Amino acid sequence: MKRLSIDLTSLSNPLITKGSEKFVELINIIATIERTLDTLKWAQEHFPLLLVDQCHPSTSDDSEGNDIVLIDSQ
C-alpha cells in the first residue's frame, strides 16, 4: 500500500494538476483538510466575528508561515 499510486487523470477538476499520487499521500492530504475544516468550524462557533485572513495548512513547517490566521472583522 505504501507505494501504491492512484491515477488522477480521470478526475475532471482543474485544481488537480497531478496525473497520479501515492495512496498514503492522499490519505495525509485528506486528513489535513479534515483537521483544517474542524478548526475553522470551531473558530466560527467560538469567535464568530473573526475572519480567515490566511489558510495554508501545509506551511506549518515553514518558519515564516502559519497554518491559519484569523483577524478581527471590525
C-alpha positions as protocol buffer text, in pm:
chain_id: "A"
residue {
  index: 1
  type: MET
  ca { x: 0 y: 0 z: 0 }
}
residue {
  index: 2
  type: LYS
  ca { x: 285 y: 241 z: 80 }
}
residue {
  index: 3
  type: ARG
  ca { x: 396 y: 262 z: -283 }
}
residue {
  index: 4
  type: LEU
  ca { x: 52 y: 225 z: -441 }
}
residue {
  index: 5
  type: SER
  ca { x: -5 y: 506 z: -692 }
}
residue {
  index: 6
  type: ILE
  ca { x: -354 y: 637 z: -766 }
}
residue {
  index: 7
  type: ASP
  ca { x: -439 y: 752 z: -1119 }
}
residue {
  index: 8
  type: LEU
  ca { x: -593 y: 1101 z: -1102 }
}
residue {
  index: 9
  type: THR
  ca { x: -625 y: 1163 z: -1476 }
}
residue {
  index: 10
  type: SER
  ca { x: -991 y: 1060 z: -1486 }
}
residue {
  index: 11
  type: LEU
  ca { x: -1088 y: 1337 z: -1243 }
}
residue {
  index: 12
  type: SER
  ca { x: -1216 y: 1642 z: -1425 }
}
residue {
  index: 13
  type: ASN
  ca { x: -1115 y: 1902 z: -1170 }
}
residue {
  index: 14
  type: PRO
  ca { x: -888 y: 2189 z: -1279 }
}
residue {
  index: 15
  type: LEU
  ca { x: -747 y: 2215 z: -926 }
}
residue {
  index: 16
  type: ILE
  ca { x: -591 y: 1869 z: -956 }
}
residue {
  index: 17
  type: THR
  ca { x: -283 y: 1915 z: -1169 }
}
residue {
  index: 18
  type: LYS
  ca { x: -104 y: 1588 z: -1098 }
}
residue {
  index: 19
  type: GLY
  ca { x: -163 y: 1278 z: -1304 }
}
residue {
  index: 20
  type: SER
  ca { x: -109 y: 1047 z: -1008 }
}
residue {
  index: 21
  type: GLU
  ca { x: -30 y: 1050 z: -637 }
}
residue {
  index: 22
  type: LYS
  ca { x: 71 y: 794 z: -378 }
}
residue {
  index: 23
  type: PHE
  ca { x: -223 y: 648 z: -186 }
}
residue {
  index: 24
  type: VAL
  ca { x: -65 y: 726 z: 152 }
}
residue {
  index: 25
  type: GLU
  ca { x: -8 y: 1088 z: 50 }
}
residue {
  index: 26
  type: LEU
  ca { x: -375 y: 1121 z: -49 }
}
residue {
  index: 27
  type: ILE
  ca { x: -473 y: 995 z: 296 }
}
residue {
  index: 28
  type: ASN
  ca { x: -243 y: 1255 z: 455 }
}
residue {
  index: 29
  type: ILE
  ca { x: -389 y: 1533 z: 238 }
}
residue {
  index: 30
  type: ILE
  ca { x: -746 y: 1437 z: 327 }
}
residue {
  index: 31
  type: ALA
  ca { x: -659 y: 1420 z: 698 }
}
residue {
  index: 32
  type: THR
  ca { x: -506 y: 1769 z: 678 }
}
residue {
  index: 33
  type: ILE
  ca { x: -819 y: 1902 z: 509 }
}
residue {
  index: 34
  type: GLU
  ca { x: -1043 y: 1743 z: 774 }
}
residue {
  index: 35
  type: ARG
  ca { x: -836 y: 1891 z: 1060 }
}
residue {
  index: 36
  type: THR
  ca { x: -841 y: 2232 z: 893 }
}
residue {
  index: 37
  type: LEU
  ca { x: -1219 y: 2225 z: 845 }
}
residue {
  index: 38
  type: ASP
  ca { x: -1270 y: 2113 z: 1206 }
}
residue {
  index: 39
  type: THR
  ca { x: -1052 y: 2400 z: 1327 }
}
residue {
  index: 40
  type: LEU
  ca { x: -1236 y: 2656 z: 1114 }
}
residue {
  index: 41
  type: LYS
  ca { x: -1576 y: 2527 z: 1236 }
}
residue {
  index: 42
  type: TRP
  ca { x: -1457 y: 2551 z: 1597 }
}
residue {
  index: 43
  type: ALA
  ca { x: -1330 y: 2906 z: 1542 }
}
residue {
  index: 44
  type: GLN
  ca { x: -1657 y: 3007 z: 1378 }
}
residue {
  index: 45
  type: GLU
  ca { x: -1857 y: 2877 z: 1676 }
}
residue {
  index: 46
  type: HIS
  ca { x: -1636 y: 3036 z: 1942 }
}
residue {
  index: 47
  type: PHE
  ca { x: -1521 y: 3352 z: 1764 }
}
residue {
  index: 48
  type: PRO
  ca { x: -1793 y: 3442 z: 1511 }
}
residue {
  index: 49
  type: LEU
  ca { x: -1656 y: 3793 z: 1450 }
}
residue {
  index: 50
  type: LEU
  ca { x: -1320 y: 3671 z: 1325 }
}
residue {
  index: 51
  type: LEU
  ca { x: -1244 y: 3630 z: 956 }
}
residue {
  index: 52
  type: VAL
  ca { x: -995 y: 3399 z: 789 }
}
residue {
  index: 53
  type: ASP
  ca { x: -706 y: 3608 z: 661 }
}
residue {
  index: 54
  type: GLN
  ca { x: -481 y: 3316 z: 561 }
}
residue {
  index: 55
  type: CYS
  ca { x: -534 y: 2943 z: 537 }
}
residue {
  index: 56
  type: HIS
  ca { x: -227 y: 2744 z: 432 }
}
residue {
  index: 57
  type: PRO
  ca { x: -234 y: 2417 z: 627 }
}
residue {
  index: 58
  type: SER
  ca { x: 78 y: 2287 z: 456 }
}
residue {
  index: 59
  type: THR
  ca { x: 302 y: 2578 z: 563 }
}
residue {
  index: 60
  type: SER
  ca { x: 341 y: 2487 z: 930 }
}
residue {
  index: 61
  type: ASP
  ca { x: 692 y: 2358 z: 864 }
}
residue {
  index: 62
  type: ASP
  ca { x: 789 y: 2695 z: 716 }
}
residue {
  index: 63
  type: SER
  ca { x: 939 y: 2929 z: 977 }
}
residue {
  index: 64
  type: GLU
  ca { x: 772 y: 3228 z: 807 }
}
residue {
  index: 65
  type: GLY
  ca { x: 429 y: 3069 z: 758 }
}
residue {
  index: 66
  type: ASN
  ca { x: 119 y: 2999 z: 961 }
}
residue {
  index: 67
  type: ASP
  ca { x: -147 y: 2737 z: 907 }
}
residue {
  index: 68
  type: ILE
  ca { x: -441 y: 2966 z: 977 }
}
residue {
  index: 69
  type: VAL
  ca { x: -452 y: 3338 z: 1051 }
}
residue {
  index: 70
  type: LEU
  ca { x: -775 y: 3486 z: 1185 }
}
residue {
  index: 71
  type: ILE
  ca { x: -836 y: 3860 z: 1205 }
}
residue {
  index: 72
  type: ASP
  ca { x: -1097 y: 4079 z: 1373 }
}
residue {
  index: 73
  type: SER
  ca { x: -1374 y: 4169 z: 1131 }
}
residue {
  index: 74
  type: GLN
  ca { x: -1433 y: 4507 z: 1292 }
}
